[in-house]
XYZ file of C-alpha atoms in Angstrom:
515
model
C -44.692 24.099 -8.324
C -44.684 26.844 -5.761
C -45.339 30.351 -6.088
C -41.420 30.589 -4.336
C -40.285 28.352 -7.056
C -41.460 30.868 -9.914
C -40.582 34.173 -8.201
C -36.551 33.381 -8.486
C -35.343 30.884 -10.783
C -31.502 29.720 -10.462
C -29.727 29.849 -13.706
C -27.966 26.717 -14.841
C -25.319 27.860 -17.476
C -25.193 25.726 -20.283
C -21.027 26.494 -20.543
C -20.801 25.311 -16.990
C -18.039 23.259 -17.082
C -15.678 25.454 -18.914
C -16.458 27.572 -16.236
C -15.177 24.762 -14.171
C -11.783 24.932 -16.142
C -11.407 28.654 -16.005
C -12.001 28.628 -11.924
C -9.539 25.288 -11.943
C -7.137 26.825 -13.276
C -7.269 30.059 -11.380
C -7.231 28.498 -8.382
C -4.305 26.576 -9.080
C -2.067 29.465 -9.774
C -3.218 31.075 -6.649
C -2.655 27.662 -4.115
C 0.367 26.523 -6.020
C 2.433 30.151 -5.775
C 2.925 29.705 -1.818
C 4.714 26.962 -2.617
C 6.197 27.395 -5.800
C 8.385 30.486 -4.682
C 9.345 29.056 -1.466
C 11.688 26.493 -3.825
C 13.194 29.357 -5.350
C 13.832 31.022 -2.786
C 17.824 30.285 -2.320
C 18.484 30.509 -5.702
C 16.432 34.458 -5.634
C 18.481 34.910 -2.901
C 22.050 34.248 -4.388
C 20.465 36.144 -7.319
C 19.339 39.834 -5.689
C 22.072 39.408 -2.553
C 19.764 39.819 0.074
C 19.869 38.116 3.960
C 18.654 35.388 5.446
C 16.486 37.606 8.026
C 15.348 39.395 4.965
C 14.449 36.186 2.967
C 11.114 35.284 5.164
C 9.561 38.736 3.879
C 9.541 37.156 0.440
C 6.597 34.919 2.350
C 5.040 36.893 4.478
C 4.863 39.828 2.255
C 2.401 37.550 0.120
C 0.732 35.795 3.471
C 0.065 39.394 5.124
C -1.747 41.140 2.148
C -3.672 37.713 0.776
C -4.801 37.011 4.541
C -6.177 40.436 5.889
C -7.555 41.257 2.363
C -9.454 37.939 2.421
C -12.668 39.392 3.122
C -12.711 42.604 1.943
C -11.850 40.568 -1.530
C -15.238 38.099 -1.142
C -17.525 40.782 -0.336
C -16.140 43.102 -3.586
C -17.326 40.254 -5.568
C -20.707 39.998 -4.223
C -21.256 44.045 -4.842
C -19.640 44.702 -8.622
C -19.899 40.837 -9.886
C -18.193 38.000 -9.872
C -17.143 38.066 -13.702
C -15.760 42.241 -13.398
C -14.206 40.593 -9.986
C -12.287 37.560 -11.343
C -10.911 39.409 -14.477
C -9.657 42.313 -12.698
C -7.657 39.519 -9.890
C -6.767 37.626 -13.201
C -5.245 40.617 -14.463
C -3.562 41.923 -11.567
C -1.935 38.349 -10.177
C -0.557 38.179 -13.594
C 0.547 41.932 -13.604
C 2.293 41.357 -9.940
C 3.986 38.356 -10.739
C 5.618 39.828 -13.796
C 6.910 42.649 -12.137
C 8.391 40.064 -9.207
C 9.914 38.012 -12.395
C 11.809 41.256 -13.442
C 12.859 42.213 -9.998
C 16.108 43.761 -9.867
C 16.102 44.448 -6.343
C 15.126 42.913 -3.021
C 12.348 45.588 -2.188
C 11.183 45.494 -5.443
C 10.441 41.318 -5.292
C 8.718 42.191 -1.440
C 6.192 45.136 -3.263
C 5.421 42.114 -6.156
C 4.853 39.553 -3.615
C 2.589 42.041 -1.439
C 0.773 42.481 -4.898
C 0.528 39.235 -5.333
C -1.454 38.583 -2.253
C -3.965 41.602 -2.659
C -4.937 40.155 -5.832
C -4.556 37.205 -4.585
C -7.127 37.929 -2.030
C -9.486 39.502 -5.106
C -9.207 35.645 -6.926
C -9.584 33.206 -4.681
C -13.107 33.626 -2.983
C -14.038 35.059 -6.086
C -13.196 31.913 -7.761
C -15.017 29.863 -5.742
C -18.144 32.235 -5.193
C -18.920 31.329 -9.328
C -18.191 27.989 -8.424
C -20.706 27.923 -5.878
C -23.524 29.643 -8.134
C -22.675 28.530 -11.710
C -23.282 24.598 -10.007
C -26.840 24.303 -8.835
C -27.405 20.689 -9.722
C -26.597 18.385 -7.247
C -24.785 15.502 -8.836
C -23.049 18.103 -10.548
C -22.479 20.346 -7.709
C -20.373 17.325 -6.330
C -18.172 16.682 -9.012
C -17.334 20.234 -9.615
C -16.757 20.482 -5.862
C -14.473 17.567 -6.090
C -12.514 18.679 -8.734
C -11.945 22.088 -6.790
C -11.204 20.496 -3.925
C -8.686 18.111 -5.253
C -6.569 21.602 -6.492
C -6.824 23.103 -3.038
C -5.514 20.326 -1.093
C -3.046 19.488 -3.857
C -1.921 23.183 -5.568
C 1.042 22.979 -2.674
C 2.650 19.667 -3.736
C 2.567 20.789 -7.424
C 4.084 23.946 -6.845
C 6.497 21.771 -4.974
C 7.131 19.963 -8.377
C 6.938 22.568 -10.863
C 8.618 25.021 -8.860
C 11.287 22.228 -8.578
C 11.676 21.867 -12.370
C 11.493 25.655 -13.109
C 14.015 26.376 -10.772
C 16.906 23.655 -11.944
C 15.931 23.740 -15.566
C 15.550 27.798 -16.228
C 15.502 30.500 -14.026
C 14.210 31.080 -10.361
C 12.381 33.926 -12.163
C 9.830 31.874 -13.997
C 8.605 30.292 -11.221
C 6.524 33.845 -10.739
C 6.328 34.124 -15.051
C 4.723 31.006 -15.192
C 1.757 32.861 -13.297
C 1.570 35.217 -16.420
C 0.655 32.270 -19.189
C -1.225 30.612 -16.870
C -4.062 33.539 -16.142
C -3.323 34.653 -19.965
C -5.538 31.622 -20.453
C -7.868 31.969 -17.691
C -8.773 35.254 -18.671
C -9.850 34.384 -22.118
C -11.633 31.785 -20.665
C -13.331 34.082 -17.959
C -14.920 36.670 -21.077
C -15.794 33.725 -22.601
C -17.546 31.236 -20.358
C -17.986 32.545 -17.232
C -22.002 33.893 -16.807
C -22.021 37.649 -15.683
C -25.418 36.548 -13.553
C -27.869 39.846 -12.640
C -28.375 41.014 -9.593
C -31.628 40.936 -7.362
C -32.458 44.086 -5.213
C -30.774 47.215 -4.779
C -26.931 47.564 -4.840
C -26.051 46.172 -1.735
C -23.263 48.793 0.536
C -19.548 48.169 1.502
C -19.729 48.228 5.104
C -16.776 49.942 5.722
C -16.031 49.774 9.798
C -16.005 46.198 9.508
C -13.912 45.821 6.718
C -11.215 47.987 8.547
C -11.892 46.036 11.607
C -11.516 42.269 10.182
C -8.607 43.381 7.592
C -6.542 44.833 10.415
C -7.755 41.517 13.158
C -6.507 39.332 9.782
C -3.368 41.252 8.959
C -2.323 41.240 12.803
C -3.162 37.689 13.342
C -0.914 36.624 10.270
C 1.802 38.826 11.489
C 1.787 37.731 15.104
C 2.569 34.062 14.094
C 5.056 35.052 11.355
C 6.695 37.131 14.112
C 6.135 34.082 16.350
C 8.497 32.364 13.623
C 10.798 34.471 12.941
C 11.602 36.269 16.552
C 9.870 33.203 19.167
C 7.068 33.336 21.424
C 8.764 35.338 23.865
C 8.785 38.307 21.790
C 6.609 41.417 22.448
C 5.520 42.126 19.102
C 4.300 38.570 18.785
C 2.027 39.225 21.770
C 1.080 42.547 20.979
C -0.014 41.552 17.383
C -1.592 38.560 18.542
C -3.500 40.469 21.406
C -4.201 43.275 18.781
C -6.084 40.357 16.476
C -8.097 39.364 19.558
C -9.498 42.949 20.258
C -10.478 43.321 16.690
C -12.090 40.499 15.611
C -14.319 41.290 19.446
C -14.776 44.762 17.737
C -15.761 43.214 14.275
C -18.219 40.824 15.579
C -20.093 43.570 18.075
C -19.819 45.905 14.930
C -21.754 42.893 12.517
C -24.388 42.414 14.994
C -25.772 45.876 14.668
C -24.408 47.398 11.142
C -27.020 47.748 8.289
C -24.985 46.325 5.530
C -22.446 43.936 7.521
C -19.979 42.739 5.508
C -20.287 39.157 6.946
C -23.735 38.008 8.299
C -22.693 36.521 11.743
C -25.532 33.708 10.661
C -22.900 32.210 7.712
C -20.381 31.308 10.298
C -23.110 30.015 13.103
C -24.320 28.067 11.390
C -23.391 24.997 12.558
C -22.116 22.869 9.500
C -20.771 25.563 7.900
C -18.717 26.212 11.395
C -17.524 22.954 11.401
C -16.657 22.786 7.587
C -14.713 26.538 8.107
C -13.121 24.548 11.619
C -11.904 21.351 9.587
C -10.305 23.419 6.686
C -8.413 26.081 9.413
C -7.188 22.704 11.139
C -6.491 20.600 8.342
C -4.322 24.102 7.014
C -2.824 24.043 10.427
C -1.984 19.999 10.262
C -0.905 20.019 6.580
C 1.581 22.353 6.766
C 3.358 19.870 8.468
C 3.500 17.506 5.364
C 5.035 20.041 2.750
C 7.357 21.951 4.676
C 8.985 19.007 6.819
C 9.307 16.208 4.617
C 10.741 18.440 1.860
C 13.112 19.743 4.501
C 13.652 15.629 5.474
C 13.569 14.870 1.820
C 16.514 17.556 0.201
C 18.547 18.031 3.452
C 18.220 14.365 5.339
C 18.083 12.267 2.386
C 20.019 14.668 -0.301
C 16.849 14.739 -3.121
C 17.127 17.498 -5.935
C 14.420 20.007 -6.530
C 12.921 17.745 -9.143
C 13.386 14.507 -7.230
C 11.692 16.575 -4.534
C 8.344 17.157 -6.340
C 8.048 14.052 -7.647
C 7.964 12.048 -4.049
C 5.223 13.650 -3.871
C 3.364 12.994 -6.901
C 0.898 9.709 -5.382
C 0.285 11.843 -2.580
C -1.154 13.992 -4.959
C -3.117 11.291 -7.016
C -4.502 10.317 -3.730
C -5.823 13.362 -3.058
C -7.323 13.725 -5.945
C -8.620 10.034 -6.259
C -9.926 10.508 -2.678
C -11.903 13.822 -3.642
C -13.921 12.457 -6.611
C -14.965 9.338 -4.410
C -15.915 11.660 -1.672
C -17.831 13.926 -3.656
C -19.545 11.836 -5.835
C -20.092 8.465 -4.109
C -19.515 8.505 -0.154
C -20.364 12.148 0.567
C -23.521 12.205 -0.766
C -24.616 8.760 1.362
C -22.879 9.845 4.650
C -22.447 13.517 4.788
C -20.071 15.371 6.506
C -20.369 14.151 9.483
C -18.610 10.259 8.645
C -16.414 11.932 6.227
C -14.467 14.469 7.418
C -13.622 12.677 10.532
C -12.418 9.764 8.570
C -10.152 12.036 6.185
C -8.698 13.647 9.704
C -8.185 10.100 11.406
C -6.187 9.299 8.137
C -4.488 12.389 8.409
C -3.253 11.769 11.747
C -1.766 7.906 10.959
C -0.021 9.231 8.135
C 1.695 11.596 10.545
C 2.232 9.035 13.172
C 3.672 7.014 10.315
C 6.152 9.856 9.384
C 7.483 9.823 12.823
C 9.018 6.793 12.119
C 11.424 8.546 9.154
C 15.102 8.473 10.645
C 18.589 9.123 8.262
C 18.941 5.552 6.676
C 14.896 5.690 5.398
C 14.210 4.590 2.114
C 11.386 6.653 -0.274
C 9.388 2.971 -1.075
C 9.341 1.295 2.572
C 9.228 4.722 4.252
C 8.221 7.591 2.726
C 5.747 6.441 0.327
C 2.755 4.878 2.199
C 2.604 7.703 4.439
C 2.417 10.102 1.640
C -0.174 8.042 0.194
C -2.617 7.943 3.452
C -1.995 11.685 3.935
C -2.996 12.426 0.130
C -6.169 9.998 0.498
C -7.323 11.966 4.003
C -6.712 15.444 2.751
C -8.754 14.466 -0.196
C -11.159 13.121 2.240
C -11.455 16.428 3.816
C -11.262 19.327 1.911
C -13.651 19.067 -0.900
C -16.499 17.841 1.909
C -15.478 20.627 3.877
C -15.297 22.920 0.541
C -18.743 22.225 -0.541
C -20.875 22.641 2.608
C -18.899 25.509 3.777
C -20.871 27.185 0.616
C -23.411 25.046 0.823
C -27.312 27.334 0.960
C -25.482 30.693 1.486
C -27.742 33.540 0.176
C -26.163 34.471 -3.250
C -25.790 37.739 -2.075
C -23.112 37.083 0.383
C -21.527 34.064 -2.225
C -18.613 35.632 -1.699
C -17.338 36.420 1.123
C -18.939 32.824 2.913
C -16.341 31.898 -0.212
C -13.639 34.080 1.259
C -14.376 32.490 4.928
C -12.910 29.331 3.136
C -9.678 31.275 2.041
C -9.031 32.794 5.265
C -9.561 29.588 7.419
C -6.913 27.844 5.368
C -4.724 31.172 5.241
C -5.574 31.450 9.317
C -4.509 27.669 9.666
C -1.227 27.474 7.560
C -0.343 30.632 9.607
C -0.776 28.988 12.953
C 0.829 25.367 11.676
C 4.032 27.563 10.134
C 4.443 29.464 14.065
C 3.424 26.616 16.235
C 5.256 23.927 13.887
C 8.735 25.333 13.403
C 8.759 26.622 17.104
C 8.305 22.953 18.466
C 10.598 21.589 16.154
C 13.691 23.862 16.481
C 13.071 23.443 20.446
C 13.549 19.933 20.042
C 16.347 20.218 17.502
C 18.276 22.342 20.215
C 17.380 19.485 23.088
C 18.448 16.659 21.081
C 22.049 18.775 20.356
C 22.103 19.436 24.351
C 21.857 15.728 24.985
C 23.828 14.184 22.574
C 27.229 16.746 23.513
C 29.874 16.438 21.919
C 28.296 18.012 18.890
C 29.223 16.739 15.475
C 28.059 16.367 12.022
C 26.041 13.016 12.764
C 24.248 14.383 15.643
C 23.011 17.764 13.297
C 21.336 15.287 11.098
C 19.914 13.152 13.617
C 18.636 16.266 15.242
C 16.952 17.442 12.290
C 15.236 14.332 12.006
C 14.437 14.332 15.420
C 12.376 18.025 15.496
C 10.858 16.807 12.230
C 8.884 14.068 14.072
C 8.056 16.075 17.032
C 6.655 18.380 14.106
C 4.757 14.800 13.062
C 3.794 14.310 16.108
C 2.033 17.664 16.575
C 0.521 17.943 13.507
C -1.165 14.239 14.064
C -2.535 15.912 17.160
C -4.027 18.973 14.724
C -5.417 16.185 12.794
C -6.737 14.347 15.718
C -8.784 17.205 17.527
C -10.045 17.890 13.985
C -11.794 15.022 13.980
C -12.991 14.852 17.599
C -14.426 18.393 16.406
C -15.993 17.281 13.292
C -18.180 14.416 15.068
C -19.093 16.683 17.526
C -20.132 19.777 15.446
C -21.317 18.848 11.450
C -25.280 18.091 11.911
C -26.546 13.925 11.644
C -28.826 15.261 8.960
C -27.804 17.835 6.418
C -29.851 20.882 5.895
C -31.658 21.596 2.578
C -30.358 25.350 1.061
C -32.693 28.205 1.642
C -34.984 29.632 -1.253
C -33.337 31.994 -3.477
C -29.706 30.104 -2.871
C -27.606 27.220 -4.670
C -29.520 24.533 -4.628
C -28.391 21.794 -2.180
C -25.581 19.939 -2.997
C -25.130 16.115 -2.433
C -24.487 16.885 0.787
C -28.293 16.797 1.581
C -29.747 14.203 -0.459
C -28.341 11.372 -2.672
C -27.464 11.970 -6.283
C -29.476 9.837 -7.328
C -32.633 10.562 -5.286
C -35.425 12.975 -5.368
C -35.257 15.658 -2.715
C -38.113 15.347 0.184
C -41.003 17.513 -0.971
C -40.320 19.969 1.180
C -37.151 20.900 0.366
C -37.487 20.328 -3.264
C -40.771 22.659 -3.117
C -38.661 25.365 -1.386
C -35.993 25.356 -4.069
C -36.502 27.237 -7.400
C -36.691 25.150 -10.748
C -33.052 25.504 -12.166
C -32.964 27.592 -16.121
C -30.397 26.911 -18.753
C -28.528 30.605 -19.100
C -27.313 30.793 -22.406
């Protein structure tokens, strides 16, 4: 063994896999709220008597504060610990989405939602930074990775289905209560299994300039595409948000390249796999957007589906997914890498959305609806867990989490641009089809509809398709071993099964059970 091997062993907690449970479930509450809400969203609406202009800050409120906060969120959990860090998100999710449960009044349900977001933005790369240094074990590294995944690609379709079932058998209000039980548990879970690891070195510094920099590039990029939704693309603010983004995140980058304590290493995100994996989760956000938003539009307006009925469609997409994932991780990743995967899981990604072009007013769920679903579940599965695991894959522990938090905010970033781009393209092509199909009637609304939802298809198989093109072009042939002093490399770099090359296994410390 060598001398680098001794000098900083990588614990290996024996309660690992609880761990595993805790983060699961954490992580679900987080991805599952954007969509949960959005399906109670008439119903809060009819409730608290507010406008249809108003309703979209019930959305944005929680997009704006979880997006720009992103970072700041990661890099709080590399300087006071990931354990203090999780609890305190736990605590305050739960706390916000009480208070938005009891809302009594519109502004009151906006302040929850922004809340929600800011502790959102505390949990999620948080959640995944322990993820990424509790697993140190390859095979294991995989599966966990898998698992986690699995519940980011498919937290949006549950929330879909709970938020469904909530909403027609209760109250729209426990669709943000149900937030409460679940971190209840996670918490307990959290003092009890999650490792509180020590820190190396000195107390590391909050680099303050660059967090104001990159939370105000985040918050304006998120708000110039909501705008973008909301108002069009020919509206100033859009622009001037939009253009505001670009001169900060110029700023933020000149600022990292010469602060002492940057609060995100420009190496992280040049790296080149780790650029490709942060790429192929901001596109894939971008693409899959598409999928929930659409078809449940298709699904409860075209085809007349309840709530519940709703969710359920798309229950195999989500057993796809999450069949797809623990195949990926476990078996084909670790053979391949990222480089054969990810493109396949965007090439499926696209012919499901080709397929869903095909929907029209007369479709049926089995012949039509289903196998598309299906493909789309099986390539997002494909995708994000590969993309997941070496996006964290060798970062310094140090900076755990906010490389984590570059995971968050390239979905976040993504769904932002998808939602904009998405529902701009298809109301343009709602209003052509109505301009060339005069005299207007009830037929022709619901053909239109149908119509902008494929050019949305259409669009978003495009997302899927430059993804891939992208993915070939940037994830390396051979996958790089971690550096010393990180989480050791993941399947990614050599086979489950099979003994790291000497040189990388030399470089790597010798894992230590942490009791």
């Amino acid at each position: 063994m060598s001398q680098t091997s001794q000098a900083a062993p990588v614990a290996v907690s024996s309660r690992r896999w609880w761990t595993l449970t805790v983060v699961a479930l954490a992580q679900l509450m987080v991805v599952l709220d954007s969509t949960v809400v959005n399906i109670a969203l008439p119903a809060a609406q009819a409730d608290l008597q507010f406008s249809n202009g108003d309703r979209q800050w019930i959305v944005t409120a929680y997009s704006l504060a979880f997006g720009s906060l992103l970072l700041l969120g990661g890099r709080v959990s590399d300087l006071i610990g990931r354990k203090r860090t999780f609890i305190i998100g736990l605590i305050g999710f739960a706390a916000a989405s009480a208070l938005g449960g009891a809302a009594d009044s519109f502004g009151m349900l906006v302040f929850a939602r922004a809340l929600q977001g800011a502790f959102g933005a505390l949990l999620a790369p948080t959640a995944l930074a322990v993820l990424t240094t509790t697993f140190t074990i390859p095979k294991e590294r995989s599966r966990a990775f898998g698992i986690f995944g699995a519940i980011a690609g498919a937290g949006g379709a549950i929330g879909l289905l709970l938020g469904g079932f909530l909403t027609e058998r209760f109250d729209w209000r426990w669709n943000l209560y149900i937030n409460v039980f679940i971190a209840v548990i996670a918490v307990i879970g959290a003092v009890v299994f999650v490792v509180n690891a020590k820190r190396e070195g000195p107390r590391p510094k909050l680099d303050v300039p660059g967090t104001i920099l990159v939370s105000g590039a985040l918050f304006s990029l998120v708000y110039g595409f909501s705008n973008a939704e909301t108002d069009g693309w020919d509206s100033p603010l859009t622009w001037g948000f939009l253009a505001a983004a670009v001169v900060l995140l110029v700023a933020f980058v000149l600022w990292q390249r010469k602060a002492a304590h940057p609060l995100l290493p420009l190496a992280i995100i040049l790296d080149r796999n780790r650029g490709a994996a942060y790429s192929s989760v901001l596109i894939a956000g971008a693409g899959m957007f598409g999928i929930f938003l659409f078809v449940t539009y298709y699904l409860q307006a075209s085809l007349g589906y309840s709530p519940i009925q709703t969710g359920l469609s798309f229950l195999p997409m989500i057993l796809m997914l999450v069949l797809a994932a623990q195949l990926g991780n476990n078996i084909f990743l670790p053979r391949f890498g990222p480089k054969v995967l990810v493109p396949i899981g965007m090439a499926l990604g696209a012919i499901g959305m080709i397929y869903l072009t095909h929907l029209n007013t007369t479709s049926t769920y089995a012949a039509d609806i289903l196998p598309p679903l299906m493909i789309l579940g099986f390539g997002m599965g494909t995708i994000m867990p590969a993309s997941i695991q070496t996006a964290t894959l060798g970062v310094d522990r140090r900076f755990a989490g906010v490389a984590s938090a570059m995971v968050n905010t390239s979905q976040q970033v993504g769904g932002s641009i998808g939602t904009a781009l998405l529902n701009t393209l298809a109301a343009s092509a709602a209003t052509g089809y109505v301009a060339s199909h005069l005299p207007a009637s009830a037929a022709v609304a619901a053909d239109a509809a149908v119509a902008s939802y494929a050019t949305a298809y259409w669009w978003g198989a495009g997302f899927f398709a430059f993804g891939g093109i992208l993915a070939v072009l940037l994830f390396r042939r051979k996958p790089v071993a971690a550096a010393p002093g990180t989480p050791a490399a993941s399947g990614t770099a050599v086979s489950a099964n099979a003994k790291a090359p000497a040189s990388a296994s030399d470089d790597l410390p010798e894992p230590v059970v942490a009791h």
